[in-house]
């Protein structure tokens, strides 16, 4: 997902052309990574969603042993919990969030809806600048490691080990929002160059993504 659309109604994944929609008119064609374009979200109502996928292939159905997610973020506020990426909505399988203390939180759920595990960044996410966030999940069991990177550097701190089988459902992916028991929480800032990988990226590959933009 390149976030380089010239209109704020539809957005499309660039490899397999999975369709999606922008909601509540986020601002497109904003300055992005390496001179490219990005999309800006207001932190209150705006987000992007892949809708309800009928395709049972990756990245919507996770029937495999590991995966990775990467995205460039430019947050403009902190102090409240907000959503960067969320897969599954009410039945959340995984989510990457900007925590209320400024750190990044990656959470995973089991197939029965229980919290499977959580990692947070050891440092806050910088405001008003671009940071590449990459999360790698090395298996379908909560005992398997989850790693969190900022700009190619491992910033992982495990806060909850969890356990049990990972939730694997055909559900949409949302950008700029996350679901909680108290309602939807929205990201304020710009997003650019999001991707998912049907593989556990190595530290060298994560660094290469950051280096190449």
mmCIF file of C-alpha atoms in Angstrom:
data_model
loop_
_atom_site.group_PDB
_atom_site.id
_atom_site.type_symbol
_atom_site.label_atom_id
_atom_site.label_comp_id
_atom_site.label_asym_id
_atom_site.label_seq_id
_atom_site.Cartn_x
_atom_site.Cartn_y
_atom_site.Cartn_z
ATOM 1 C CA UNK A 1 0.000 0.000 0.000
ATOM 2 C CA UNK A 2 1.815 3.078 -1.303
ATOM 3 C CA UNK A 3 -0.569 5.801 -0.042
ATOM 4 C CA UNK A 4 0.157 7.792 -3.183
ATOM 5 C CA UNK A 5 -3.381 8.182 -4.555
ATOM 6 C CA UNK A 6 -4.443 11.430 -6.186
ATOM 7 C CA UNK A 7 -7.951 11.164 -4.666
ATOM 8 C CA UNK A 8 -9.180 10.282 -1.155
ATOM 9 C CA UNK A 9 -11.919 7.751 -1.971
ATOM 10 C CA UNK A 10 -10.185 4.506 -2.948
ATOM 11 C CA UNK A 11 -6.756 3.051 -2.324
ATOM 12 C CA UNK A 12 -5.223 -0.102 -3.779
ATOM 13 C CA UNK A 13 -2.468 -2.504 -2.796
ATOM 14 C CA UNK A 14 0.173 -2.201 -5.501
ATOM 15 C CA UNK A 15 1.148 -5.864 -6.035
ATOM 16 C CA UNK A 16 -2.085 -7.881 -6.051
ATOM 17 C CA UNK A 17 -4.447 -4.890 -6.418
ATOM 18 C CA UNK A 18 -6.501 -5.605 -3.292
ATOM 19 C CA UNK A 19 -9.101 -2.813 -3.245
ATOM 20 C CA UNK A 20 -9.772 -0.550 -0.310
ATOM 21 C CA UNK A 21 -11.475 2.684 0.695
ATOM 22 C CA UNK A 22 -10.538 5.899 2.445
ATOM 23 C CA UNK A 23 -13.048 7.056 5.046
ATOM 24 C CA UNK A 24 -13.920 10.650 5.977
ATOM 25 C CA UNK A 25 -11.616 12.278 3.462
ATOM 26 C CA UNK A 26 -8.028 12.030 4.705
ATOM 27 C CA UNK A 27 -5.605 14.407 2.992
ATOM 28 C CA UNK A 28 -3.738 12.750 0.130
ATOM 29 C CA UNK A 29 -0.639 13.826 -1.823
ATOM 30 C CA UNK A 30 1.256 14.888 1.308
ATOM 31 C CA UNK A 31 5.075 14.783 1.464
ATOM 32 C CA UNK A 32 6.222 11.208 2.017
ATOM 33 C CA UNK A 33 9.400 9.160 2.171
ATOM 34 C CA UNK A 34 12.201 10.040 -0.269
ATOM 35 C CA UNK A 35 10.148 12.624 -2.107
ATOM 36 C CA UNK A 36 7.160 10.318 -2.620
ATOM 37 C CA UNK A 37 3.543 10.926 -1.584
ATOM 38 C CA UNK A 38 1.768 9.937 1.649
ATOM 39 C CA UNK A 39 -1.676 10.246 3.238
ATOM 40 C CA UNK A 40 -2.450 12.363 6.307
ATOM 41 C CA UNK A 41 -5.049 11.327 8.929
ATOM 42 C CA UNK A 42 -6.684 13.711 11.396
ATOM 43 C CA UNK A 43 -6.702 11.501 14.511
ATOM 44 C CA UNK A 44 -10.463 11.695 15.020
ATOM 45 C CA UNK A 45 -12.408 10.102 12.146
ATOM 46 C CA UNK A 46 -10.164 9.309 9.175
ATOM 47 C CA UNK A 47 -8.776 5.904 8.206
ATOM 48 C CA UNK A 48 -8.271 3.484 5.314
ATOM 49 C CA UNK A 49 -9.688 -0.034 5.137
ATOM 50 C CA UNK A 50 -9.306 -2.992 2.793
ATOM 51 C CA UNK A 51 -13.016 -3.735 3.261
ATOM 52 C CA UNK A 52 -14.326 -7.294 3.683
ATOM 53 C CA UNK A 53 -12.026 -9.483 1.608
ATOM 54 C CA UNK A 54 -13.426 -12.455 -0.255
ATOM 55 C CA UNK A 55 -9.920 -13.608 -1.081
ATOM 56 C CA UNK A 56 -8.623 -16.305 1.277
ATOM 57 C CA UNK A 57 -5.041 -15.733 0.225
ATOM 58 C CA UNK A 58 -2.388 -13.714 1.968
ATOM 59 C CA UNK A 59 -2.473 -11.184 3.575
ATOM 60 C CA UNK A 60 -6.055 -11.660 4.761
ATOM 61 C CA UNK A 61 -5.915 -15.340 5.734
ATOM 62 C CA UNK A 62 -2.801 -16.245 7.709
ATOM 63 C CA UNK A 63 -2.425 -19.999 7.261
ATOM 64 C CA UNK A 64 1.348 -20.199 7.597
ATOM 65 C CA UNK A 65 4.116 -20.179 10.192
ATOM 66 C CA UNK A 66 5.216 -16.556 10.278
ATOM 67 C CA UNK A 67 4.887 -13.091 8.761
ATOM 68 C CA UNK A 68 6.187 -9.524 8.861
ATOM 69 C CA UNK A 69 4.597 -6.069 8.615
ATOM 70 C CA UNK A 70 6.292 -2.773 7.789
ATOM 71 C CA UNK A 71 5.063 0.815 7.516
ATOM 72 C CA UNK A 72 6.457 4.336 7.518
ATOM 73 C CA UNK A 73 4.817 6.659 10.039
ATOM 74 C CA UNK A 74 4.968 10.401 10.732
ATOM 75 C CA UNK A 75 3.047 10.986 13.968
ATOM 76 C CA UNK A 76 2.137 14.557 14.891
ATOM 77 C CA UNK A 77 0.730 13.950 18.374
ATOM 78 C CA UNK A 78 1.061 11.623 21.356
ATOM 79 C CA UNK A 79 -0.447 11.173 24.805
ATOM 80 C CA UNK A 80 -3.365 8.961 23.832
ATOM 81 C CA UNK A 81 -3.542 5.417 22.465
ATOM 82 C CA UNK A 82 -4.027 5.439 18.678
ATOM 83 C CA UNK A 83 -4.098 2.857 15.912
ATOM 84 C CA UNK A 84 -1.498 2.504 13.153
ATOM 85 C CA UNK A 85 -2.557 -0.865 11.657
ATOM 86 C CA UNK A 86 -5.302 -3.235 12.826
ATOM 87 C CA UNK A 87 -6.257 -6.601 11.324
ATOM 88 C CA UNK A 88 -9.612 -8.041 12.301
ATOM 89 C CA UNK A 89 -11.405 -5.150 14.006
ATOM 90 C CA UNK A 90 -13.658 -6.531 16.760
ATOM 91 C CA UNK A 91 -12.031 -9.957 16.378
ATOM 92 C CA UNK A 92 -8.558 -8.417 16.221
ATOM 93 C CA UNK A 93 -5.805 -10.831 15.230
ATOM 94 C CA UNK A 94 -2.981 -8.327 15.397
ATOM 95 C CA UNK A 95 -2.511 -4.613 15.756
ATOM 96 C CA UNK A 96 0.301 -2.058 15.783
ATOM 97 C CA UNK A 97 -0.522 0.936 17.959
ATOM 98 C CA UNK A 98 0.987 4.217 19.110
ATOM 99 C CA UNK A 99 0.724 3.982 22.897
ATOM 100 C CA UNK A 100 -0.307 6.738 25.301
ATOM 101 C CA UNK A 101 3.296 7.069 26.571
ATOM 102 C CA UNK A 102 4.646 7.450 23.037
ATOM 103 C CA UNK A 103 5.940 3.895 22.599
ATOM 104 C CA UNK A 104 4.785 1.524 19.844
ATOM 105 C CA UNK A 105 2.766 -1.519 20.925
ATOM 106 C CA UNK A 106 2.354 -4.691 18.828
ATOM 107 C CA UNK A 107 -0.384 -7.056 20.054
ATOM 108 C CA UNK A 108 -1.552 -10.511 18.961
ATOM 109 C CA UNK A 109 -4.644 -12.545 19.836
ATOM 110 C CA UNK A 110 -5.354 -16.262 20.016
ATOM 111 C CA UNK A 111 -8.006 -18.078 17.986
ATOM 112 C CA UNK A 112 -10.270 -17.884 21.076
ATOM 113 C CA UNK A 113 -9.925 -14.100 21.354
ATOM 114 C CA UNK A 114 -7.469 -14.056 24.253
ATOM 115 C CA UNK A 115 -4.410 -11.830 24.302
ATOM 116 C CA UNK A 116 -1.638 -13.928 22.826
ATOM 117 C CA UNK A 117 1.271 -11.648 23.485
ATOM 118 C CA UNK A 118 2.492 -8.082 23.397
ATOM 119 C CA UNK A 119 5.730 -6.265 22.738
ATOM 120 C CA UNK A 120 6.471 -2.571 23.116
ATOM 121 C CA UNK A 121 9.312 -0.408 21.894
ATOM 122 C CA UNK A 122 12.078 0.432 24.332
ATOM 123 C CA UNK A 123 11.964 4.063 23.161
ATOM 124 C CA UNK A 124 9.125 6.426 22.194
ATOM 125 C CA UNK A 125 8.183 6.949 18.559
ATOM 126 C CA UNK A 126 9.628 10.322 17.497
ATOM 127 C CA UNK A 127 7.110 13.027 16.600
ATOM 128 C CA UNK A 128 7.112 15.083 13.405
ATOM 129 C CA UNK A 129 9.565 12.903 11.536
ATOM 130 C CA UNK A 130 9.449 9.711 9.484
ATOM 131 C CA UNK A 131 10.176 6.392 11.208
ATOM 132 C CA UNK A 132 10.025 2.940 9.671
ATOM 133 C CA UNK A 133 8.254 0.429 11.922
ATOM 134 C CA UNK A 134 8.692 -3.263 11.173
ATOM 135 C CA UNK A 135 7.258 -6.150 13.197
ATOM 136 C CA UNK A 136 8.192 -9.795 12.606
ATOM 137 C CA UNK A 137 6.159 -12.690 14.031
ATOM 138 C CA UNK A 138 8.049 -15.970 13.915
ATOM 139 C CA UNK A 139 5.297 -18.540 14.313
ATOM 140 C CA UNK A 140 1.726 -19.490 15.140
ATOM 141 C CA UNK A 141 2.327 -19.990 18.858
ATOM 142 C CA UNK A 142 2.630 -17.302 21.503
ATOM 143 C CA UNK A 143 5.933 -18.733 22.682
ATOM 144 C CA UNK A 144 7.517 -17.791 19.356
ATOM 145 C CA UNK A 145 9.368 -14.490 19.272
ATOM 146 C CA UNK A 146 7.956 -11.198 18.095
ATOM 147 C CA UNK A 147 10.495 -8.529 17.173
ATOM 148 C CA UNK A 148 9.873 -4.797 16.785
ATOM 149 C CA UNK A 149 12.200 -2.495 14.837
ATOM 150 C CA UNK A 150 12.542 1.279 14.406
ATOM 151 C CA UNK A 151 14.548 2.292 11.328
ATOM 152 C CA UNK A 152 16.152 -1.146 11.107
ATOM 153 C CA UNK A 153 17.153 -1.261 14.808
ATOM 154 C CA UNK A 154 15.673 -3.829 17.219
ATOM 155 C CA UNK A 155 13.738 -1.951 19.942
ATOM 156 C CA UNK A 156 11.819 -4.969 21.302
ATOM 157 C CA UNK A 157 10.679 -5.195 24.900
ATOM 158 C CA UNK A 158 8.428 -8.178 25.700
ATOM 159 C CA UNK A 159 5.708 -7.242 28.171
ATOM 160 C CA UNK A 160 3.393 -10.250 27.889
ATOM 161 C CA UNK A 161 4.451 -13.640 26.574
ATOM 162 C CA UNK A 162 0.980 -15.119 25.971
ATOM 163 C CA UNK A 163 0.374 -18.543 24.465
ATOM 164 C CA UNK A 164 -2.001 -20.613 22.353
ATOM 165 C CA UNK A 165 -2.759 -20.740 18.651
ATOM 166 C CA UNK A 166 -2.779 -17.511 16.688
ATOM 167 C CA UNK A 167 -6.124 -16.267 15.341
ATOM 168 C CA UNK A 168 -6.258 -16.920 11.577
ATOM 169 C CA UNK A 169 -9.380 -15.446 9.991
ATOM 170 C CA UNK A 170 -10.232 -13.805 6.677
ATOM 171 C CA UNK A 171 -10.595 -10.228 7.875
ATOM 172 C CA UNK A 172 -9.795 -6.746 6.535
ATOM 173 C CA UNK A 173 -6.763 -4.642 7.398
ATOM 174 C CA UNK A 174 -7.286 -1.077 8.608
ATOM 175 C CA UNK A 175 -4.737 1.736 8.515
ATOM 176 C CA UNK A 176 -4.953 4.719 10.850
ATOM 177 C CA UNK A 177 -7.342 3.174 13.351
ATOM 178 C CA UNK A 178 -7.635 0.360 15.879
ATOM 179 C CA UNK A 179 -10.523 -1.262 17.731
ATOM 180 C CA UNK A 180 -10.709 -1.339 21.547
ATOM 181 C CA UNK A 181 -13.452 -2.231 24.004
ATOM 182 C CA UNK A 182 -13.957 1.503 24.448
ATOM 183 C CA UNK A 183 -14.368 2.189 20.737
ATOM 184 C CA UNK A 184 -12.230 3.101 17.733
ATOM 185 C CA UNK A 185 -8.980 5.029 18.173
ATOM 186 C CA UNK A 186 -7.460 6.992 15.288
ATOM 187 C CA UNK A 187 -3.906 7.878 14.277
ATOM 188 C CA UNK A 188 -2.903 11.525 13.819
ATOM 189 C CA UNK A 189 -0.207 12.062 11.242
ATOM 190 C CA UNK A 190 0.935 10.629 7.923
ATOM 191 C CA UNK A 191 1.315 7.015 6.728
ATOM 192 C CA UNK A 192 3.349 5.762 3.789
ATOM 193 C CA UNK A 193 4.699 2.580 2.151
ATOM 194 C CA UNK A 194 2.971 -0.201 4.129
ATOM 195 C CA UNK A 195 3.644 -3.847 3.257
ATOM 196 C CA UNK A 196 3.075 -7.352 4.588
ATOM 197 C CA UNK A 197 5.351 -10.333 3.969
ATOM 198 C CA UNK A 198 4.560 -14.027 4.100
ATOM 199 C CA UNK A 199 7.928 -14.593 5.750
ATOM 200 C CA UNK A 200 9.866 -13.677 8.863
ATOM 201 C CA UNK A 201 12.263 -10.958 7.732
ATOM 202 C CA UNK A 202 15.829 -11.208 8.964
ATOM 203 C CA UNK A 203 17.471 -8.247 10.715
ATOM 204 C CA UNK A 204 19.466 -7.606 7.522
ATOM 205 C CA UNK A 205 16.269 -7.531 5.426
ATOM 206 C CA UNK A 206 14.582 -5.179 7.895
ATOM 207 C CA UNK A 207 17.571 -2.839 7.708
ATOM 208 C CA UNK A 208 17.453 -2.982 3.910
ATOM 209 C CA UNK A 209 13.784 -1.906 3.902
ATOM 210 C CA UNK A 210 14.697 1.106 6.019
ATOM 211 C CA UNK A 211 17.747 1.942 3.934
ATOM 212 C CA UNK A 212 15.899 1.740 0.610
ATOM 213 C CA UNK A 213 12.807 3.543 1.911
#
